Amino acid sequence: MTISKVIAKIEERIPLQQAEDFDNVGLLCGVPSRNVSGILVCHDALENVVDEAIERNCNLIVCFHPIIFSGLKSLTGKNYVERAVLKAIENKIAIYAIHTAFDNDFFGVNRGICDHLGLKNLKILQPKKNNLKQLTVFVPKDYSEKVKEALFNAGAGNIGFYDECSFMVNGNGTFRPIEGSNPFSGQQNIRENADEDMISVIFEDYKQGQIVNAMKTAHPYEEVAHQIYSLENTNHYSGLGMYGDLEEPMNEKDFLKFVKEKFNLEMIRHSDFNNKKIKRVGVLGGSGASGIRSAISKKCDAYLTGDVKYHDFFLAESKMMICDIGHFESEQFVTQQLFEILSQKFSTFAISKSIEKTNPVNYFI
């Protein structure tokens, strides 16, 4: 199987269009047409990980963080990024990054954190806005099921944990073919009355091209009457962060001990104790100070993330305990999650988890 086909399979499960605009996801280096000998899954595609891929005969590295984040103006090996990329290219190893596409996935990074904490009633902390659209198309009644099936197969009609969702109304449509037309029914210059169904489906904006193409292919008319609307609805199944409830409330010190044990942490930086029970917990893997206000608005009692700055801790304002458990530490389950996803998708070549250390932060206790 080629690298491009492997990537297509991965993106069926984790679409790159879910990624944030600032991110640099996808195939960072490598030849898409090359056959895959093995896949190495890692957190950061550093030089020692590339060495590991060489040793394991893996010519595709699937990493969480993109090793190339901003543009490279030269490639001479003068820093850790260039050394890793150079070694990968010289050894014909491709590097593919998933990053915020997996951050925004309902079953991605933050779901992994919540599962390890045993949280229930899970919801997205910062759900995506302005990424839902609605398609309405008018179809002759005998072709309604064919067009609906084509729309569903192209990814339309997915709402949360339901798919093949649509709404249909029957009515009477009119049209008059004029000179130059090649009508499916009727004659030129004579108004036609048609028994038609109006089919309506919702979809995520990045699917628009494939959905419109599928609709037109399945539709019998030469000119397909349809409208596409941008919706103001919030997408509650995609976005950054997540929150949920513990089975039983804990006092603050017991909660910190619980987190420390679950994440195998050396330390936790946290805001002041508020002398309240911890029941609702918000999480955002990586650098998540941007989610503090959202967590407070969702009535979270505690918020776990990484890279919290000095002044960010003031935002707690006795409403919530902010816990900085570390950037890497909050994302530590990602490699296992990606490994499991890829293992389900592919069985014809080896998939390995990196055992190399890539966390640049160390602690002296």
PDB file of C-alpha atoms in Angstrom, residues 117-308:
ATOM      1  CA  LEU A 117      -9.948  10.209  34.661  1.00  0.00           C
ATOM      2  CA  GLY A 118     -13.152   8.191  34.390  1.00  0.00           C
ATOM      3  CA  LEU A 119     -15.269  11.252  33.570  1.00  0.00           C
ATOM      4  CA  LYS A 120     -18.900  10.813  32.518  1.00  0.00           C
ATOM      5  CA  ASN A 121     -21.407  12.965  30.600  1.00  0.00           C
ATOM      6  CA  LEU A 122     -18.686  14.220  28.256  1.00  0.00           C
ATOM      7  CA  LYS A 123     -19.108  17.386  26.190  1.00  0.00           C
ATOM      8  CA  ILE A 124     -16.824  19.551  24.048  1.00  0.00           C
ATOM      9  CA  LEU A 125     -15.425  22.510  26.000  1.00  0.00           C
ATOM     10  CA  GLN A 126     -14.978  24.893  23.048  1.00  0.00           C
ATOM     11  CA  PRO A 127     -17.226  23.575  20.269  1.00  0.00           C
ATOM     12  CA  LYS A 128     -16.585  24.708  16.716  1.00  0.00           C
ATOM     13  CA  LYS A 129     -18.710  27.486  15.285  1.00  0.00           C
ATOM     14  CA  ASN A 130     -19.588  28.412  11.702  1.00  0.00           C
ATOM     15  CA  ASN A 131     -18.586  25.057  10.220  1.00  0.00           C
ATOM     16  CA  LEU A 132     -22.047  23.592   9.549  1.00  0.00           C
ATOM     17  CA  LYS A 133     -24.011  24.019   6.335  1.00  0.00           C
ATOM     18  CA  GLN A 134     -27.371  22.885   5.025  1.00  0.00           C
ATOM     19  CA  LEU A 135     -28.092  21.619   1.526  1.00  0.00           C
ATOM     20  CA  THR A 136     -31.588  21.662   0.043  1.00  0.00           C
ATOM     21  CA  VAL A 137     -32.125  19.954  -3.307  1.00  0.00           C
ATOM     22  CA  PHE A 138     -35.218  19.341  -5.427  1.00  0.00           C
ATOM     23  CA  VAL A 139     -35.439  15.837  -6.912  1.00  0.00           C
ATOM     24  CA  PRO A 140     -38.041  14.031  -9.046  1.00  0.00           C
ATOM     25  CA  LYS A 141     -39.833  11.636  -6.729  1.00  0.00           C
ATOM     26  CA  ASP A 142     -38.616   8.446  -8.397  1.00  0.00           C
ATOM     27  CA  TYR A 143     -34.979   9.497  -7.830  1.00  0.00           C
ATOM     28  CA  SER A 144     -35.234  10.664  -4.206  1.00  0.00           C
ATOM     29  CA  GLU A 145     -33.794   7.533  -2.627  1.00  0.00           C
ATOM     30  CA  LYS A 146     -30.921   7.402  -5.110  1.00  0.00           C
ATOM     31  CA  VAL A 147     -29.953  11.014  -4.428  1.00  0.00           C
ATOM     32  CA  LYS A 148     -30.299  10.599  -0.656  1.00  0.00           C
ATOM     33  CA  GLU A 149     -28.075   7.538  -0.719  1.00  0.00           C
ATOM     34  CA  ALA A 150     -25.446   9.436  -2.709  1.00  0.00           C
ATOM     35  CA  LEU A 151     -25.559  12.337  -0.240  1.00  0.00           C
ATOM     36  CA  PHE A 152     -25.189  10.008   2.746  1.00  0.00           C
ATOM     37  CA  ASN A 153     -22.277   8.129   1.150  1.00  0.00           C
ATOM     38  CA  ALA A 154     -20.531  11.469   0.567  1.00  0.00           C
ATOM     39  CA  GLY A 155     -20.778  12.365   4.265  1.00  0.00           C
ATOM     40  CA  ALA A 156     -23.957  14.444   4.452  1.00  0.00           C
ATOM     41  CA  GLY A 157     -26.549  13.905   7.145  1.00  0.00           C
ATOM     42  CA  ASN A 158     -24.165  13.202  10.048  1.00  0.00           C
ATOM     43  CA  ILE A 159     -25.383  14.803  13.274  1.00  0.00           C
ATOM     44  CA  GLY A 160     -23.462  13.787  16.383  1.00  0.00           C
ATOM     45  CA  PHE A 161     -23.800  10.033  16.874  1.00  0.00           C
ATOM     46  CA  TYR A 162     -26.432   9.718  14.143  1.00  0.00           C
ATOM     47  CA  ASP A 163     -25.963   9.446  10.399  1.00  0.00           C
ATOM     48  CA  GLU A 164     -28.219   9.334   7.337  1.00  0.00           C
ATOM     49  CA  CYS A 165     -30.253  12.223   8.788  1.00  0.00           C
ATOM     50  CA  SER A 166     -32.443  14.131   6.337  1.00  0.00           C
ATOM     51  CA  PHE A 167     -35.799  15.834   5.955  1.00  0.00           C
ATOM     52  CA  MET A 168     -38.008  15.503   2.891  1.00  0.00           C
ATOM     53  CA  VAL A 169     -41.152  17.300   1.720  1.00  0.00           C
ATOM     54  CA  ASN A 170     -43.146  16.472  -1.397  1.00  0.00           C
ATOM     55  CA  GLY A 171     -44.415  19.175  -3.729  1.00  0.00           C
ATOM     56  CA  ASN A 172     -44.953  20.293  -7.299  1.00  0.00           C
ATOM     57  CA  GLY A 173     -42.118  21.920  -9.234  1.00  0.00           C
ATOM     58  CA  THR A 174     -42.226  23.740 -12.548  1.00  0.00           C
ATOM     59  CA  PHE A 175     -39.660  24.425 -15.245  1.00  0.00           C
ATOM     60  CA  ARG A 176     -39.625  25.273 -18.938  1.00  0.00           C
ATOM     61  CA  PRO A 177     -36.790  24.014 -21.126  1.00  0.00           C
ATOM     62  CA  ILE A 178     -35.578  26.676 -23.545  1.00  0.00           C
ATOM     63  CA  GLU A 179     -33.339  26.591 -26.580  1.00  0.00           C
ATOM     64  CA  GLY A 180     -30.024  24.817 -25.903  1.00  0.00           C
ATOM     65  CA  SER A 181     -31.449  22.575 -23.171  1.00  0.00           C
ATOM     66  CA  ASN A 182     -31.480  18.780 -23.104  1.00  0.00           C
ATOM     67  CA  PRO A 183     -34.245  18.094 -20.577  1.00  0.00           C
ATOM     68  CA  PHE A 184     -34.652  14.856 -18.645  1.00  0.00           C
ATOM     69  CA  SER A 185     -38.412  15.230 -19.161  1.00  0.00           C
ATOM     70  CA  GLY A 186     -40.682  17.634 -21.045  1.00  0.00           C
ATOM     71  CA  GLN A 187     -40.268  19.550 -24.299  1.00  0.00           C
ATOM     72  CA  GLN A 188     -38.611  22.846 -25.167  1.00  0.00           C
ATOM     73  CA  ASN A 189     -40.713  25.985 -24.680  1.00  0.00           C
ATOM     74  CA  ILE A 190     -43.455  24.102 -22.796  1.00  0.00           C
ATOM     75  CA  ARG A 191     -43.794  24.498 -19.025  1.00  0.00           C
ATOM     76  CA  GLU A 192     -43.410  21.183 -17.225  1.00  0.00           C
ATOM     77  CA  ASN A 193     -45.023  20.271 -13.906  1.00  0.00           C
ATOM     78  CA  ALA A 194     -43.033  17.719 -11.923  1.00  0.00           C
ATOM     79  CA  ASP A 195     -43.797  15.697  -8.812  1.00  0.00           C
ATOM     80  CA  GLU A 196     -40.646  16.473  -6.768  1.00  0.00           C
ATOM     81  CA  ASP A 197     -39.261  15.958  -3.278  1.00  0.00           C
ATOM     82  CA  MET A 198     -37.326  18.638  -1.434  1.00  0.00           C
ATOM     83  CA  ILE A 199     -34.477  16.906   0.424  1.00  0.00           C
ATOM     84  CA  SER A 200     -32.586  18.728   3.165  1.00  0.00           C
ATOM     85  CA  VAL A 201     -29.354  17.556   4.839  1.00  0.00           C
ATOM     86  CA  ILE A 202     -26.730  19.096   7.169  1.00  0.00           C
ATOM     87  CA  PHE A 203     -22.983  18.691   6.660  1.00  0.00           C
ATOM     88  CA  GLU A 204     -19.619  20.041   7.831  1.00  0.00           C
ATOM     89  CA  ASP A 205     -18.338  22.728   5.485  1.00  0.00           C
ATOM     90  CA  TYR A 206     -15.171  20.912   4.393  1.00  0.00           C
ATOM     91  CA  LYS A 207     -17.307  18.158   2.821  1.00  0.00           C
ATOM     92  CA  GLN A 208     -19.119  20.542   0.477  1.00  0.00           C
ATOM     93  CA  GLY A 209     -17.220  19.695  -2.706  1.00  0.00           C
ATOM     94  CA  GLN A 210     -17.630  15.939  -2.435  1.00  0.00           C
ATOM     95  CA  ILE A 211     -21.289  16.242  -1.420  1.00  0.00           C
ATOM     96  CA  VAL A 212     -22.232  18.549  -4.301  1.00  0.00           C
ATOM     97  CA  ASN A 213     -20.414  16.288  -6.779  1.00  0.00           C
ATOM     98  CA  ALA A 214     -22.217  13.223  -5.446  1.00  0.00           C
ATOM     99  CA  MET A 215     -25.562  15.009  -5.632  1.00  0.00           C
ATOM    100  CA  LYS A 216     -25.043  16.069  -9.243  1.00  0.00           C
ATOM    101  CA  THR A 217     -23.852  12.616 -10.284  1.00  0.00           C
ATOM    102  CA  ALA A 218     -26.917  10.907  -8.828  1.00  0.00           C
ATOM    103  CA  HIS A 219     -29.439  13.539  -9.949  1.00  0.00           C
ATOM    104  CA  PRO A 220     -31.161  12.998 -13.331  1.00  0.00           C
ATOM    105  CA  TYR A 221     -31.656  16.680 -14.207  1.00  0.00           C
ATOM    106  CA  GLU A 222     -29.342  18.622 -16.491  1.00  0.00           C
ATOM    107  CA  GLU A 223     -29.580  21.610 -14.124  1.00  0.00           C
ATOM    108  CA  VAL A 224     -29.882  20.648 -10.467  1.00  0.00           C
ATOM    109  CA  ALA A 225     -31.955  23.113  -8.415  1.00  0.00           C
ATOM    110  CA  HIS A 226     -30.320  23.345  -4.969  1.00  0.00           C
ATOM    111  CA  GLN A 227     -29.361  25.828  -2.266  1.00  0.00           C
ATOM    112  CA  ILE A 228     -26.571  25.773   0.321  1.00  0.00           C
ATOM    113  CA  TYR A 229     -26.873  27.777   3.528  1.00  0.00           C
ATOM    114  CA  SER A 230     -24.287  28.535   6.209  1.00  0.00           C
ATOM    115  CA  LEU A 231     -25.738  27.736   9.629  1.00  0.00           C
ATOM    116  CA  GLU A 232     -25.201  29.560  12.893  1.00  0.00           C
ATOM    117  CA  ASN A 233     -25.611  26.287  14.783  1.00  0.00           C
ATOM    118  CA  THR A 234     -22.656  25.315  16.969  1.00  0.00           C
ATOM    119  CA  ASN A 235     -21.092  21.933  16.218  1.00  0.00           C
ATOM    120  CA  HIS A 236     -21.136  20.272  19.630  1.00  0.00           C
ATOM    121  CA  TYR A 237     -19.205  17.216  18.429  1.00  0.00           C
ATOM    122  CA  SER A 238     -16.010  18.921  17.269  1.00  0.00           C
ATOM    123  CA  GLY A 239     -13.761  21.406  19.025  1.00  0.00           C
ATOM    124  CA  LEU A 240     -11.026  21.948  21.572  1.00  0.00           C
ATOM    125  CA  GLY A 241     -11.159  20.607  25.105  1.00  0.00           C
ATOM    126  CA  MET A 242     -13.738  18.502  26.879  1.00  0.00           C
ATOM    127  CA  TYR A 243     -15.457  18.390  30.230  1.00  0.00           C
ATOM    128  CA  GLY A 244     -17.339  15.831  32.272  1.00  0.00           C
ATOM    129  CA  ASP A 245     -18.185  14.661  35.757  1.00  0.00           C
ATOM    130  CA  LEU A 246     -16.416  12.395  38.213  1.00  0.00           C
ATOM    131  CA  GLU A 247     -18.416   9.443  39.523  1.00  0.00           C
ATOM    132  CA  GLU A 248     -18.075  10.823  43.044  1.00  0.00           C
ATOM    133  CA  PRO A 249     -16.938  14.298  44.154  1.00  0.00           C
ATOM    134  CA  MET A 250     -13.505  14.621  45.786  1.00  0.00           C
ATOM    135  CA  ASN A 251     -11.925  17.223  47.996  1.00  0.00           C
ATOM    136  CA  GLU A 252      -9.209  19.248  46.307  1.00  0.00           C
ATOM    137  CA  LYS A 253      -6.167  17.506  47.778  1.00  0.00           C
ATOM    138  CA  ASP A 254      -7.561  14.045  47.068  1.00  0.00           C
ATOM    139  CA  PHE A 255      -8.303  15.131  43.514  1.00  0.00           C
ATOM    140  CA  LEU A 256      -4.720  16.314  42.980  1.00  0.00           C
ATOM    141  CA  LYS A 257      -3.404  13.013  44.356  1.00  0.00           C
ATOM    142  CA  PHE A 258      -5.787  11.161  42.047  1.00  0.00           C
ATOM    143  CA  VAL A 259      -4.593  13.124  38.985  1.00  0.00           C
ATOM    144  CA  LYS A 260      -0.959  12.728  39.962  1.00  0.00           C
ATOM    145  CA  GLU A 261      -1.391   8.955  40.162  1.00  0.00           C
ATOM    146  CA  LYS A 262      -3.433   8.618  36.951  1.00  0.00           C
ATOM    147  CA  PHE A 263      -0.945  10.675  34.930  1.00  0.00           C
ATOM    148  CA  ASN A 264       2.191   9.438  36.719  1.00  0.00           C
ATOM    149  CA  LEU A 265       3.234  13.014  37.459  1.00  0.00           C
ATOM    150  CA  GLU A 266       6.200  14.355  39.351  1.00  0.00           C
ATOM    151  CA  MET A 267       4.338  17.536  40.239  1.00  0.00           C
ATOM    152  CA  ILE A 268       1.243  19.637  39.569  1.00  0.00           C
ATOM    153  CA  ARG A 269       1.175  23.443  39.483  1.00  0.00           C
ATOM    154  CA  HIS A 270      -2.203  24.706  40.610  1.00  0.00           C
ATOM    155  CA  SER A 271      -4.135  27.791  41.693  1.00  0.00           C
ATOM    156  CA  ASP A 272      -5.394  28.369  45.234  1.00  0.00           C
ATOM    157  CA  PHE A 273      -7.610  25.869  46.966  1.00  0.00           C
ATOM    158  CA  ASN A 274     -11.236  27.019  47.148  1.00  0.00           C
ATOM    159  CA  ASN A 275     -12.370  24.585  49.856  1.00  0.00           C
ATOM    160  CA  LYS A 276     -14.947  23.043  47.550  1.00  0.00           C
ATOM    161  CA  LYS A 277     -15.586  19.570  46.198  1.00  0.00           C
ATOM    162  CA  ILE A 278     -14.345  18.639  42.733  1.00  0.00           C
ATOM    163  CA  LYS A 279     -17.089  17.087  40.608  1.00  0.00           C
ATOM    164  CA  ARG A 280     -16.997  18.644  37.135  1.00  0.00           C
ATOM    165  CA  VAL A 281     -13.596  18.620  35.426  1.00  0.00           C
ATOM    166  CA  GLY A 282     -12.503  20.377  32.236  1.00  0.00           C
ATOM    167  CA  VAL A 283      -9.470  19.296  30.215  1.00  0.00           C
ATOM    168  CA  LEU A 284      -7.501  20.601  27.250  1.00  0.00           C
ATOM    169  CA  GLY A 285      -4.364  18.782  26.184  1.00  0.00           C
ATOM    170  CA  GLY A 286      -1.248  20.816  25.431  1.00  0.00           C
ATOM    171  CA  SER A 287      -1.179  24.607  25.848  1.00  0.00           C
ATOM    172  CA  GLY A 288      -4.702  25.206  27.086  1.00  0.00           C
ATOM    173  CA  ALA A 289      -4.821  28.484  28.994  1.00  0.00           C
ATOM    174  CA  SER A 290      -7.194  29.730  26.295  1.00  0.00           C
ATOM    175  CA  GLY A 291      -9.831  27.379  27.667  1.00  0.00           C
ATOM    176  CA  ILE A 292      -9.850  28.670  31.251  1.00  0.00           C
ATOM    177  CA  ARG A 293     -12.777  31.041  30.793  1.00  0.00           C
ATOM    178  CA  SER A 294     -14.742  28.395  28.899  1.00  0.00           C
ATOM    179  CA  ALA A 295     -14.189  25.925  31.732  1.00  0.00           C
ATOM    180  CA  ILE A 296     -15.424  28.479  34.260  1.00  0.00           C
ATOM    181  CA  SER A 297     -18.502  29.186  32.124  1.00  0.00           C
ATOM    182  CA  LYS A 298     -19.255  25.417  32.058  1.00  0.00           C
ATOM    183  CA  LYS A 299     -19.198  25.399  35.896  1.00  0.00           C
ATOM    184  CA  CYS A 300     -16.082  23.226  36.074  1.00  0.00           C
ATOM    185  CA  ASP A 301     -14.621  22.764  39.541  1.00  0.00           C
ATOM    186  CA  ALA A 302     -11.159  21.952  38.179  1.00  0.00           C
ATOM    187  CA  TYR A 303      -9.384  22.421  34.851  1.00  0.00           C
ATOM    188  CA  LEU A 304      -6.426  20.340  33.657  1.00  0.00           C
ATOM    189  CA  THR A 305      -4.074  21.565  30.943  1.00  0.00           C
ATOM    190  CA  GLY A 306      -0.448  22.561  30.323  1.00  0.00           C
ATOM    191  CA  ASP A 307       1.748  25.641  29.818  1.00  0.00           C
ATOM    192  CA  VAL A 308      -0.240  27.884  32.157  1.00  0.00           C
TER     193      VAL A 308
END
